């Protein structure tokens, strides 16, 4: 079993829909990261959080430490949101990131 | 302010050859991490460098080695290339003070024939 599990693996939505991507982890962590990867490879860090909730524009990330679960929400989705969204965790003195496999999001106009 | 830059962008090698990939961290960052991303998979941690020393290493064989220079730039070397080494190699930099977000380069796409 992977230390970081994401669901769904693939997600197709219509423009304007509310989107949720889930992440569960099985190890102790200091922080959870949500990242976005576009075709061609570049990765952009969206959020780093250790508790509660963060919001940036149409993106919202939440984390429940007790349940070892995080969600990434996209409100009013747009075709430009189409990308792979990746959940990763870092923990304690362990500075490395452990990644999930990613969720491929396609938003159709 | 330049972000993380990696070179080359693409590289084609044959089995048994050796390769060196390069990374310049974002200005102000002193820690460099390297990741390997196979097609359709999440990135896997190779190792991390801080103060010119390998601070942490993932589950990769000794064929994978690295270096960090005084200006914080870094190299990833892979010897005796195997077909399975074909992947996107990502470099990420951060400040070592506490847990800071990592900033990623666009990666080097390595293909082994």
mmCIF file with all atom_site columns, C-alpha atoms in Angstrom:
data_model
loop_
_atom_site.group_PDB
_atom_site.id
_atom_site.type_symbol
_atom_site.label_atom_id
_atom_site.label_alt_id
_atom_site.label_comp_id
_atom_site.label_asym_id
_atom_site.label_entity_id
_atom_site.label_seq_id
_atom_site.pdbx_PDB_ins_code
_atom_site.Cartn_x
_atom_site.Cartn_y
_atom_site.Cartn_z
_atom_site.occupancy
_atom_site.B_iso_or_equiv
_atom_site.pdbx_formal_charge
_atom_site.auth_seq_id
_atom_site.auth_comp_id
_atom_site.auth_asym_id
_atom_site.auth_atom_id
_atom_site.pdbx_PDB_model_num
ATOM 1   C CA . UNK A 1 1   ? 0.000   0.000  0.000   1.00 0.00 ? 1   UNK A CA 1
ATOM 2   C CA . UNK A 1 2   ? 1.351   3.419  -0.978  1.00 0.00 ? 2   UNK A CA 1
ATOM 3   C CA . UNK A 1 3   ? 1.969   5.907  1.811   1.00 0.00 ? 3   UNK A CA 1
ATOM 4   C CA . UNK A 1 4   ? -0.049  8.525  -0.113  1.00 0.00 ? 4   UNK A CA 1
ATOM 5   C CA . UNK A 1 5   ? -3.232  7.581  -1.942  1.00 0.00 ? 5   UNK A CA 1
ATOM 6   C CA . UNK A 1 6   ? -5.240  9.882  -4.179  1.00 0.00 ? 6   UNK A CA 1
ATOM 7   C CA . UNK A 1 7   ? -8.703  9.580  -5.634  1.00 0.00 ? 7   UNK A CA 1
ATOM 8   C CA . UNK A 1 8   ? -9.961  9.686  -8.226  1.00 0.00 ? 8   UNK A CA 1
ATOM 9   C CA . UNK A 1 9   ? -7.123  8.861  -10.639 1.00 0.00 ? 9   UNK A CA 1
ATOM 10  C CA . UNK A 1 10  ? -8.976  10.559 -13.483 1.00 0.00 ? 10  UNK A CA 1
ATOM 11  C CA . UNK A 1 11  ? -11.675 13.209 -13.348 1.00 0.00 ? 11  UNK A CA 1
ATOM 12  C CA . UNK A 1 12  ? -13.601 14.831 -16.180 1.00 0.00 ? 12  UNK A CA 1
ATOM 13  C CA . UNK A 1 13  ? -15.793 17.838 -15.480 1.00 0.00 ? 13  UNK A CA 1
ATOM 14  C CA . UNK A 1 14  ? -17.768 20.471 -17.327 1.00 0.00 ? 14  UNK A CA 1
ATOM 15  C CA . UNK A 1 15  ? -16.737 24.086 -17.065 1.00 0.00 ? 15  UNK A CA 1
ATOM 16  C CA . UNK A 1 16  ? -18.242 25.667 -13.962 1.00 0.00 ? 16  UNK A CA 1
ATOM 17  C CA . UNK A 1 17  ? -18.494 22.492 -11.907 1.00 0.00 ? 17  UNK A CA 1
ATOM 18  C CA . UNK A 1 18  ? -17.241 22.178 -8.336  1.00 0.00 ? 18  UNK A CA 1
ATOM 19  C CA . UNK A 1 19  ? -14.370 19.686 -8.147  1.00 0.00 ? 19  UNK A CA 1
ATOM 20  C CA . UNK A 1 20  ? -12.991 17.691 -5.233  1.00 0.00 ? 20  UNK A CA 1
ATOM 21  C CA . UNK A 1 21  ? -9.802  15.625 -5.200  1.00 0.00 ? 21  UNK A CA 1
ATOM 22  C CA . UNK A 1 22  ? -9.019  13.514 -2.162  1.00 0.00 ? 22  UNK A CA 1
ATOM 23  C CA . UNK A 1 23  ? -5.764  12.454 -0.548  1.00 0.00 ? 23  UNK A CA 1
ATOM 24  C CA . UNK A 1 24  ? -5.181  9.961  2.270   1.00 0.00 ? 24  UNK A CA 1
ATOM 25  C CA . UNK A 1 25  ? -1.860  9.230  3.903   1.00 0.00 ? 25  UNK A CA 1
ATOM 26  C CA . UNK A 1 26  ? -0.659  6.571  6.288   1.00 0.00 ? 26  UNK A CA 1
ATOM 27  C CA . UNK A 1 27  ? 2.426   8.138  7.866   1.00 0.00 ? 27  UNK A CA 1
ATOM 28  C CA . UNK A 1 28  ? 3.041   10.909 10.378  1.00 0.00 ? 28  UNK A CA 1
ATOM 29  C CA . UNK A 1 29  ? 3.541   14.201 8.652   1.00 0.00 ? 29  UNK A CA 1
ATOM 30  C CA . UNK A 1 30  ? 4.607   17.756 9.326   1.00 0.00 ? 30  UNK A CA 1
ATOM 31  C CA . UNK A 1 31  ? 2.983   19.168 6.227   1.00 0.00 ? 31  UNK A CA 1
ATOM 32  C CA . UNK A 1 32  ? 0.862   18.178 3.263   1.00 0.00 ? 32  UNK A CA 1
ATOM 33  C CA . UNK A 1 33  ? 1.400   19.719 -0.145  1.00 0.00 ? 33  UNK A CA 1
ATOM 34  C CA . UNK A 1 34  ? -0.863  20.092 -3.140  1.00 0.00 ? 34  UNK A CA 1
ATOM 35  C CA . UNK A 1 35  ? 0.918   20.602 -6.449  1.00 0.00 ? 35  UNK A CA 1
ATOM 36  C CA . UNK A 1 36  ? -0.138  21.073 -10.063 1.00 0.00 ? 36  UNK A CA 1
ATOM 37  C CA . UNK A 1 37  ? 1.658   19.551 -13.028 1.00 0.00 ? 37  UNK A CA 1
ATOM 38  C CA . UNK A 1 38  ? 0.929   20.584 -16.603 1.00 0.00 ? 38  UNK A CA 1
ATOM 39  C CA . UNK A 1 39  ? 1.806   18.531 -19.706 1.00 0.00 ? 39  UNK A CA 1
ATOM 40  C CA . UNK A 1 40  ? 5.535   18.918 -20.333 1.00 0.00 ? 40  UNK A CA 1
ATOM 41  C CA . UNK A 1 41  ? 6.411   18.384 -16.702 1.00 0.00 ? 41  UNK A CA 1
ATOM 42  C CA . UNK A 1 42  ? 6.661   21.636 -14.752 1.00 0.00 ? 42  UNK A CA 1
ATOM 43  C CA . UNK A 1 43  ? 5.330   21.345 -11.191 1.00 0.00 ? 43  UNK A CA 1
ATOM 44  C CA . UNK A 1 44  ? 3.868   24.288 -9.293  1.00 0.00 ? 44  UNK A CA 1
ATOM 45  C CA . UNK A 1 45  ? 3.257   24.266 -5.563  1.00 0.00 ? 45  UNK A CA 1
ATOM 46  C CA . UNK A 1 46  ? -0.345  25.256 -4.797  1.00 0.00 ? 46  UNK A CA 1
ATOM 47  C CA . UNK A 1 47  ? -0.596  24.790 -1.037  1.00 0.00 ? 47  UNK A CA 1
ATOM 48  C CA . UNK A 1 48  ? 1.426   23.636 1.932   1.00 0.00 ? 48  UNK A CA 1
ATOM 49  C CA . UNK A 1 49  ? -0.676  23.049 5.027   1.00 0.00 ? 49  UNK A CA 1
ATOM 50  C CA . UNK A 1 50  ? -0.399  21.347 8.379   1.00 0.00 ? 50  UNK A CA 1
ATOM 51  C CA . UNK A 1 51  ? -3.863  22.068 9.773   1.00 0.00 ? 51  UNK A CA 1
ATOM 52  C CA . UNK A 1 52  ? -7.221  23.545 8.895   1.00 0.00 ? 52  UNK A CA 1
ATOM 53  C CA . UNK A 1 53  ? -7.907  25.164 5.586   1.00 0.00 ? 53  UNK A CA 1
ATOM 54  C CA . UNK A 1 54  ? -6.250  27.439 3.030   1.00 0.00 ? 54  UNK A CA 1
ATOM 55  C CA . UNK A 1 55  ? -7.782  29.343 0.142   1.00 0.00 ? 55  UNK A CA 1
ATOM 56  C CA . UNK A 1 56  ? -6.194  30.895 -2.910  1.00 0.00 ? 56  UNK A CA 1
ATOM 57  C CA . UNK A 1 57  ? -8.540  32.246 -5.540  1.00 0.00 ? 57  UNK A CA 1
ATOM 58  C CA . UNK A 1 58  ? -10.829 29.428 -6.654  1.00 0.00 ? 58  UNK A CA 1
ATOM 59  C CA . UNK A 1 59  ? -8.731  26.775 -4.927  1.00 0.00 ? 59  UNK A CA 1
ATOM 60  C CA . UNK A 1 60  ? -9.370  25.545 -1.394  1.00 0.00 ? 60  UNK A CA 1
ATOM 61  C CA . UNK A 1 61  ? -7.334  22.945 0.493   1.00 0.00 ? 61  UNK A CA 1
ATOM 62  C CA . UNK A 1 62  ? -8.384  21.313 3.729   1.00 0.00 ? 62  UNK A CA 1
ATOM 63  C CA . UNK A 1 63  ? -6.695  18.808 6.005   1.00 0.00 ? 63  UNK A CA 1
ATOM 64  C CA . UNK A 1 64  ? -7.936  16.604 8.847   1.00 0.00 ? 64  UNK A CA 1
ATOM 65  C CA . UNK A 1 65  ? -4.886  15.466 10.800  1.00 0.00 ? 65  UNK A CA 1
ATOM 66  C CA . UNK A 1 66  ? -6.805  12.966 12.943  1.00 0.00 ? 66  UNK A CA 1
ATOM 67  C CA . UNK A 1 67  ? -8.278  11.237 9.905   1.00 0.00 ? 67  UNK A CA 1
ATOM 68  C CA . UNK A 1 68  ? -5.065  11.625 7.832   1.00 0.00 ? 68  UNK A CA 1
ATOM 69  C CA . UNK A 1 69  ? -7.057  13.042 4.974   1.00 0.00 ? 69  UNK A CA 1
ATOM 70  C CA . UNK A 1 70  ? -6.916  16.135 2.793   1.00 0.00 ? 70  UNK A CA 1
ATOM 71  C CA . UNK A 1 71  ? -9.079  17.510 0.010   1.00 0.00 ? 71  UNK A CA 1
ATOM 72  C CA . UNK A 1 72  ? -8.426  19.961 -2.787  1.00 0.00 ? 72  UNK A CA 1
ATOM 73  C CA . UNK A 1 73  ? -11.487 21.800 -4.064  1.00 0.00 ? 73  UNK A CA 1
ATOM 74  C CA . UNK A 1 74  ? -11.780 23.873 -7.227  1.00 0.00 ? 74  UNK A CA 1
ATOM 75  C CA . UNK A 1 75  ? -14.791 26.147 -7.486  1.00 0.00 ? 75  UNK A CA 1
ATOM 76  C CA . UNK A 1 76  ? -16.191 27.312 -10.837 1.00 0.00 ? 76  UNK A CA 1
ATOM 77  C CA . UNK A 1 77  ? -13.797 25.064 -12.759 1.00 0.00 ? 77  UNK A CA 1
ATOM 78  C CA . UNK A 1 78  ? -12.347 26.291 -16.044 1.00 0.00 ? 78  UNK A CA 1
ATOM 79  C CA . UNK A 1 79  ? -10.618 24.471 -18.941 1.00 0.00 ? 79  UNK A CA 1
ATOM 80  C CA . UNK A 1 80  ? -7.323  26.112 -17.908 1.00 0.00 ? 80  UNK A CA 1
ATOM 81  C CA . UNK A 1 81  ? -7.551  24.120 -14.643 1.00 0.00 ? 81  UNK A CA 1
ATOM 82  C CA . UNK A 1 82  ? -6.923  20.950 -16.667 1.00 0.00 ? 82  UNK A CA 1
ATOM 83  C CA . UNK A 1 83  ? -3.743  19.413 -15.288 1.00 0.00 ? 83  UNK A CA 1
ATOM 84  C CA . UNK A 1 84  ? -2.470  16.667 -12.993 1.00 0.00 ? 84  UNK A CA 1
ATOM 85  C CA . UNK A 1 85  ? -2.975  17.482 -9.322  1.00 0.00 ? 85  UNK A CA 1
ATOM 86  C CA . UNK A 1 86  ? -0.581  15.776 -6.952  1.00 0.00 ? 86  UNK A CA 1
ATOM 87  C CA . UNK A 1 87  ? -0.712  15.352 -3.194  1.00 0.00 ? 87  UNK A CA 1
ATOM 88  C CA . UNK A 1 88  ? 2.588   14.986 -1.309  1.00 0.00 ? 88  UNK A CA 1
ATOM 89  C CA . UNK A 1 89  ? 3.600   14.774 2.341   1.00 0.00 ? 89  UNK A CA 1
ATOM 90  C CA . UNK A 1 90  ? 6.702   15.668 4.323   1.00 0.00 ? 90  UNK A CA 1
ATOM 91  C CA . UNK A 1 91  ? 7.325   14.685 7.900   1.00 0.00 ? 91  UNK A CA 1
ATOM 92  C CA . UNK A 1 92  ? 9.468   15.451 10.941  1.00 0.00 ? 92  UNK A CA 1
ATOM 93  C CA . UNK A 1 93  ? 13.164  15.615 10.160  1.00 0.00 ? 93  UNK A CA 1
ATOM 94  C CA . UNK A 1 94  ? 12.329  13.959 6.867   1.00 0.00 ? 94  UNK A CA 1
ATOM 95  C CA . UNK A 1 95  ? 12.518  16.781 4.378   1.00 0.00 ? 95  UNK A CA 1
ATOM 96  C CA . UNK A 1 96  ? 11.772  14.701 1.312   1.00 0.00 ? 96  UNK A CA 1
ATOM 97  C CA . UNK A 1 97  ? 8.372   14.778 -0.310  1.00 0.00 ? 97  UNK A CA 1
ATOM 98  C CA . UNK A 1 98  ? 6.462   11.515 -0.708  1.00 0.00 ? 98  UNK A CA 1
ATOM 99  C CA . UNK A 1 99  ? 4.047   11.844 -3.610  1.00 0.00 ? 99  UNK A CA 1
ATOM 100 C CA . UNK A 1 100 ? 0.763   10.305 -4.571  1.00 0.00 ? 100 UNK A CA 1
ATOM 101 C CA . UNK A 1 101 ? 0.304   9.179  -8.164  1.00 0.00 ? 101 UNK A CA 1
ATOM 102 C CA . UNK A 1 102 ? -1.712  12.236 -9.089  1.00 0.00 ? 102 UNK A CA 1
ATOM 103 C CA . UNK A 1 103 ? -5.211  12.975 -10.371 1.00 0.00 ? 103 UNK A CA 1
ATOM 104 C CA . UNK A 1 104 ? -5.619  13.869 -14.033 1.00 0.00 ? 104 UNK A CA 1
ATOM 105 C CA . UNK A 1 105 ? -8.288  16.565 -14.252 1.00 0.00 ? 105 UNK A CA 1
ATOM 106 C CA . UNK A 1 106 ? -9.869  17.482 -17.568 1.00 0.00 ? 106 UNK A CA 1
ATOM 107 C CA . UNK A 1 107 ? -12.321 20.366 -17.644 1.00 0.00 ? 107 UNK A CA 1
ATOM 108 C CA . UNK A 1 108 ? -14.345 20.579 -20.837 1.00 0.00 ? 108 UNK A CA 1
ATOM 109 C CA . UNK A 1 109 ? -15.797 23.867 -22.111 1.00 0.00 ? 109 UNK A CA 1
ATOM 110 C CA . UNK B 2 1   ? 13.934  36.571 -10.223 1.00 0.00 ? 1   UNK B CA 1
ATOM 111 C CA . UNK B 2 2   ? 14.760  33.308 -11.972 1.00 0.00 ? 2   UNK B CA 1
ATOM 112 C CA . UNK B 2 3   ? 13.129  30.206 -10.602 1.00 0.00 ? 3   UNK B CA 1
ATOM 113 C CA . UNK B 2 4   ? 14.670  26.752 -10.626 1.00 0.00 ? 4   UNK B CA 1
ATOM 114 C CA . UNK B 2 5   ? 16.413  26.052 -13.920 1.00 0.00 ? 5   UNK B CA 1
ATOM 115 C CA . UNK B 2 6   ? 17.398  22.641 -15.223 1.00 0.00 ? 6   UNK B CA 1
ATOM 116 C CA . UNK B 2 7   ? 19.524  21.582 -18.155 1.00 0.00 ? 7   UNK B CA 1
ATOM 117 C CA . UNK B 2 8   ? 19.330  20.004 -20.575 1.00 0.00 ? 8   UNK B CA 1
ATOM 118 C CA . UNK B 2 9   ? 15.605  19.893 -21.339 1.00 0.00 ? 9   UNK B CA 1
ATOM 119 C CA . UNK B 2 10  ? 15.787  16.612 -23.210 1.00 0.00 ? 10  UNK B CA 1
ATOM 120 C CA . UNK B 2 11  ? 18.483  13.979 -23.492 1.00 0.00 ? 11  UNK B CA 1
ATOM 121 C CA . UNK B 2 12  ? 18.792  10.705 -25.362 1.00 0.00 ? 12  UNK B CA 1
ATOM 122 C CA . UNK B 2 13  ? 21.348  8.121  -24.247 1.00 0.00 ? 13  UNK B CA 1
ATOM 123 C CA . UNK B 2 14  ? 22.014  4.435  -24.835 1.00 0.00 ? 14  UNK B CA 1
ATOM 124 C CA . UNK B 2 15  ? 22.253  1.653  -22.269 1.00 0.00 ? 15  UNK B CA 1
ATOM 125 C CA . UNK B 2 16  ? 25.524  1.612  -20.344 1.00 0.00 ? 16  UNK B CA 1
ATOM 126 C CA . UNK B 2 17  ? 26.299  5.274  -20.879 1.00 0.00 ? 17  UNK B CA 1
ATOM 127 C CA . UNK B 2 18  ? 26.619  7.892  -18.163 1.00 0.00 ? 18  UNK B CA 1
ATOM 128 C CA . UNK B 2 19  ? 24.661  11.127 -17.862 1.00 0.00 ? 19  UNK B CA 1
ATOM 129 C CA . UNK B 2 20  ? 24.934  14.373 -15.878 1.00 0.00 ? 20  UNK B CA 1
ATOM 130 C CA . UNK B 2 21  ? 21.919  16.595 -15.252 1.00 0.00 ? 21  UNK B CA 1
ATOM 131 C CA . UNK B 2 22  ? 22.228  20.101 -13.858 1.00 0.00 ? 22  UNK B CA 1
ATOM 132 C CA . UNK B 2 23  ? 20.088  22.294 -11.612 1.00 0.00 ? 23  UNK B CA 1
ATOM 133 C CA . UNK B 2 24  ? 20.320  25.901 -10.483 1.00 0.00 ? 24  UNK B CA 1
ATOM 134 C CA . UNK B 2 25  ? 18.118  26.636 -7.475  1.00 0.00 ? 25  UNK B CA 1
ATOM 135 C CA . UNK B 2 26  ? 15.851  29.615 -7.016  1.00 0.00 ? 26  UNK B CA 1
ATOM 136 C CA . UNK B 2 27  ? 17.643  32.669 -5.663  1.00 0.00 ? 27  UNK B CA 1
ATOM 137 C CA . UNK B 2 28  ? 17.861  32.518 -1.876  1.00 0.00 ? 28  UNK B CA 1
ATOM 138 C CA . UNK B 2 29  ? 17.419  28.739 -1.698  1.00 0.00 ? 29  UNK B CA 1
ATOM 139 C CA . UNK B 2 30  ? 20.152  26.545 -0.257  1.00 0.00 ? 30  UNK B CA 1
ATOM 140 C CA . UNK B 2 31  ? 18.654  23.051 -0.452  1.00 0.00 ? 31  UNK B CA 1
ATOM 141 C CA . UNK B 2 32  ? 18.262  20.985 -3.617  1.00 0.00 ? 32  UNK B CA 1
ATOM 142 C CA . UNK B 2 33  ? 16.268  17.772 -3.992  1.00 0.00 ? 33  UNK B CA 1
ATOM 143 C CA . UNK B 2 34  ? 16.147  15.452 -6.993  1.00 0.00 ? 34  UNK B CA 1
ATOM 144 C CA . UNK B 2 35  ? 13.164  13.338 -8.028  1.00 0.00 ? 35  UNK B CA 1
ATOM 145 C CA . UNK B 2 36  ? 12.556  10.741 -10.727 1.00 0.00 ? 36  UNK B CA 1
ATOM 146 C CA . UNK B 2 37  ? 9.124   10.618 -12.352 1.00 0.00 ? 37  UNK B CA 1
ATOM 147 C CA . UNK B 2 38  ? 8.268   7.645  -14.538 1.00 0.00 ? 38  UNK B CA 1
ATOM 148 C CA . UNK B 2 39  ? 5.433   8.013  -17.029 1.00 0.00 ? 39  UNK B CA 1
ATOM 149 C CA . UNK B 2 40  ? 2.049   8.000  -15.290 1.00 0.00 ? 40  UNK B CA 1
ATOM 150 C CA . UNK B 2 41  ? 3.560   7.909  -11.813 1.00 0.00 ? 41  UNK B CA 1
ATOM 151 C CA . UNK B 2 42  ? 4.198   10.405 -9.061  1.00 0.00 ? 42  UNK B CA 1
ATOM 152 C CA . UNK B 2 43  ? 7.766   11.632 -8.532  1.00 0.00 ? 43  UNK B CA 1
ATOM 153 C CA . UNK B 2 44  ? 10.085  9.435  -6.428  1.00 0.00 ? 44  UNK B CA 1
ATOM 154 C CA . UNK B 2 45  ? 12.677  11.018 -4.144  1.00 0.00 ? 45  UNK B CA 1
ATOM 155 C CA . UNK B 2 46  ? 16.288  10.331 -5.155  1.00 0.00 ? 46  UNK B CA 1
ATOM 156 C CA . UNK B 2 47  ? 18.291  12.482 -2.719  1.00 0.00 ? 47  UNK B CA 1
ATOM 157 C CA . UNK B 2 48  ? 18.643  15.916 -1.167  1.00 0.00 ? 48  UNK B CA 1
ATOM 158 C CA . UNK B 2 49  ? 21.698  18.156 -0.853  1.00 0.00 ? 49  UNK B CA 1
ATOM 159 C CA . UNK B 2 50  ? 22.388  20.827 1.722   1.00 0.00 ? 50  UNK B CA 1
ATOM 160 C CA . UNK B 2 51  ? 25.716  22.529 2.483   1.00 0.00 ? 51  UNK B CA 1
ATOM 161 C CA . UNK B 2 52  ? 27.344  20.447 -0.273  1.00 0.00 ? 52  UNK B CA 1
ATOM 162 C CA . UNK B 2 53  ? 26.464  17.216 1.546   1.00 0.00 ? 53  UNK B CA 1
ATOM 163 C CA . UNK B 2 54  ? 23.921  14.523 0.747   1.00 0.00 ? 54  UNK B CA 1
ATOM 164 C CA . UNK B 2 55  ? 21.475  14.961 3.626   1.00 0.00 ? 55  UNK B CA 1
ATOM 165 C CA . UNK B 2 56  ? 18.927  12.310 2.760   1.00 0.00 ? 56  UNK B CA 1
ATOM 166 C CA . UNK B 2 57  ? 18.636  9.554  0.179   1.00 0.00 ? 57  UNK B CA 1
ATOM 167 C CA . UNK B 2 58  ? 15.751  7.589  -1.245  1.00 0.00 ? 58  UNK B CA 1
ATOM 168 C CA . UNK B 2 59  ? 15.690  4.003  -2.419  1.00 0.00 ? 59  UNK B CA 1
ATOM 169 C CA . UNK B 2 60  ? 17.957  4.378  -5.450  1.00 0.00 ? 60  UNK B CA 1
ATOM 170 C CA . UNK B 2 61  ? 21.098  2.386  -6.279  1.00 0.00 ? 61  UNK B CA 1
ATOM 171 C CA . UNK B 2 62  ? 24.615  3.774  -6.038  1.00 0.00 ? 62  UNK B CA 1
ATOM 172 C CA . UNK B 2 63  ? 24.571  4.358  -9.802  1.00 0.00 ? 63  UNK B CA 1
ATOM 173 C CA . UNK B 2 64  ? 22.751  7.548  -8.871  1.00 0.00 ? 64  UNK B CA 1
ATOM 174 C CA . UNK B 2 65  ? 25.070  10.118 -7.338  1.00 0.00 ? 65  UNK B CA 1
ATOM 175 C CA . UNK B 2 66  ? 25.064  13.842 -6.930  1.00 0.00 ? 66  UNK B CA 1
ATOM 176 C CA . UNK B 2 67  ? 26.941  16.924 -6.001  1.00 0.00 ? 67  UNK B CA 1
ATOM 177 C CA . UNK B 2 68  ? 26.184  20.381 -4.696  1.00 0.00 ? 68  UNK B CA 1
ATOM 178 C CA . UNK B 2 69  ? 28.488  23.302 -5.375  1.00 0.00 ? 69  UNK B CA 1
ATOM 179 C CA . UNK B 2 70  ? 29.250  26.300 -3.151  1.00 0.00 ? 70  UNK B CA 1
ATOM 180 C CA . UNK B 2 71  ? 26.798  28.412 -5.162  1.00 0.00 ? 71  UNK B CA 1
ATOM 181 C CA . UNK B 2 72  ? 24.082  25.837 -4.238  1.00 0.00 ? 72  UNK B CA 1
ATOM 182 C CA . UNK B 2 73  ? 23.709  24.523 -7.796  1.00 0.00 ? 73  UNK B CA 1
ATOM 183 C CA . UNK B 2 74  ? 23.609  20.766 -8.103  1.00 0.00 ? 74  UNK B CA 1
ATOM 184 C CA . UNK B 2 75  ? 24.302  17.885 -10.462 1.00 0.00 ? 75  UNK B CA 1
ATOM 185 C CA . UNK B 2 76  ? 22.736  14.453 -10.715 1.00 0.00 ? 76  UNK B CA 1
ATOM 186 C CA . UNK B 2 77  ? 24.914  11.745 -12.230 1.00 0.00 ? 77  UNK B CA 1
ATOM 187 C CA . UNK B 2 78  ? 23.662  8.357  -13.356 1.00 0.00 ? 78  UNK B CA 1
ATOM 188 C CA . UNK B 2 79  ? 26.134  5.658  -14.402 1.00 0.00 ? 79  UNK B CA 1
ATOM 189 C CA . UNK B 2 80  ? 25.592  2.461  -16.370 1.00 0.00 ? 80  UNK B CA 1
ATOM 190 C CA . UNK B 2 81  ? 22.228  3.619  -17.690 1.00 0.00 ? 81  UNK B CA 1
ATOM 191 C CA . UNK B 2 82  ? 19.403  1.101  -17.904 1.00 0.00 ? 82  UNK B CA 1
ATOM 192 C CA . UNK B 2 83  ? 16.250  1.253  -20.004 1.00 0.00 ? 83  UNK B CA 1
ATOM 193 C CA . UNK B 2 84  ? 14.304  1.696  -16.746 1.00 0.00 ? 84  UNK B CA 1
ATOM 194 C CA . UNK B 2 85  ? 16.119  4.959  -16.066 1.00 0.00 ? 85  UNK B CA 1
ATOM 195 C CA . UNK B 2 86  ? 14.021  6.604  -18.773 1.00 0.00 ? 86  UNK B CA 1
ATOM 196 C CA . UNK B 2 87  ? 12.006  9.229  -16.910 1.00 0.00 ? 87  UNK B CA 1
ATOM 197 C CA . UNK B 2 88  ? 11.506  12.896 -16.174 1.00 0.00 ? 88  UNK B CA 1
ATOM 198 C CA . UNK B 2 89  ? 14.091  14.066 -13.648 1.00 0.00 ? 89  UNK B CA 1
ATOM 199 C CA . UNK B 2 90  ? 12.919  16.944 -11.510 1.00 0.00 ? 90  UNK B CA 1
ATOM 200 C CA . UNK B 2 91  ? 14.975  19.258 -9.370  1.00 0.00 ? 91  UNK B CA 1
ATOM 201 C CA . UNK B 2 92  ? 13.386  21.177 -6.507  1.00 0.00 ? 92  UNK B CA 1
ATOM 202 C CA . UNK B 2 93  ? 14.891  23.839 -4.301  1.00 0.00 ? 93  UNK B CA 1
ATOM 203 C CA . UNK B 2 94  ? 13.887  25.258 -0.942  1.00 0.00 ? 94  UNK B CA 1
ATOM 204 C CA . UNK B 2 95  ? 15.171  27.151 2.074   1.00 0.00 ? 95  UNK B CA 1
ATOM 205 C CA . UNK B 2 96  ? 16.238  24.764 4.749   1.00 0.00 ? 96  UNK B CA 1
ATOM 206 C CA . UNK B 2 97  ? 14.703  26.739 7.616   1.00 0.00 ? 97  UNK B CA 1
ATOM 207 C CA . UNK B 2 98  ? 11.869  24.525 8.775   1.00 0.00 ? 98  UNK B CA 1
ATOM 208 C CA . UNK B 2 99  ? 9.487   23.008 6.314   1.00 0.00 ? 99  UNK B CA 1
ATOM 209 C CA . UNK B 2 100 ? 9.329   25.327 3.337   1.00 0.00 ? 100 UNK B CA 1
ATOM 210 C CA . UNK B 2 101 ? 7.544   24.849 0.017   1.00 0.00 ? 101 UNK B CA 1
ATOM 211 C CA . UNK B 2 102 ? 9.726   23.292 -2.644  1.00 0.00 ? 102 UNK B CA 1
ATOM 212 C CA . UNK B 2 103 ? 10.021  25.071 -5.988  1.00 0.00 ? 103 UNK B CA 1
ATOM 213 C CA . UNK B 2 104 ? 10.375  22.795 -8.990  1.00 0.00 ? 104 UNK B CA 1
ATOM 214 C CA . UNK B 2 105 ? 12.170  23.138 -12.280 1.00 0.00 ? 105 UNK B CA 1
ATOM 215 C CA . UNK B 2 106 ? 10.602  22.016 -15.554 1.00 0.00 ? 106 UNK B CA 1
ATOM 216 C CA . UNK B 2 107 ? 12.633  18.815 -15.494 1.00 0.00 ? 107 UNK B CA 1
ATOM 217 C CA . UNK B 2 108 ? 14.949  16.943 -17.820 1.00 0.00 ? 108 UNK B CA 1
ATOM 218 C CA . UNK B 2 109 ? 13.344  14.266 -19.985 1.00 0.00 ? 109 UNK B CA 1
ATOM 219 C CA . UNK B 2 110 ? 15.845  11.387 -20.234 1.00 0.00 ? 110 UNK B CA 1
ATOM 220 C CA . UNK B 2 111 ? 15.264  8.678  -22.801 1.00 0.00 ? 111 UNK B CA 1
ATOM 221 C CA . UNK B 2 112 ? 17.398  5.522  -22.868 1.00 0.00 ? 112 UNK B CA 1
ATOM 222 C CA . UNK B 2 113 ? 17.571  3.562  -26.122 1.00 0.00 ? 113 UNK B CA 1
#
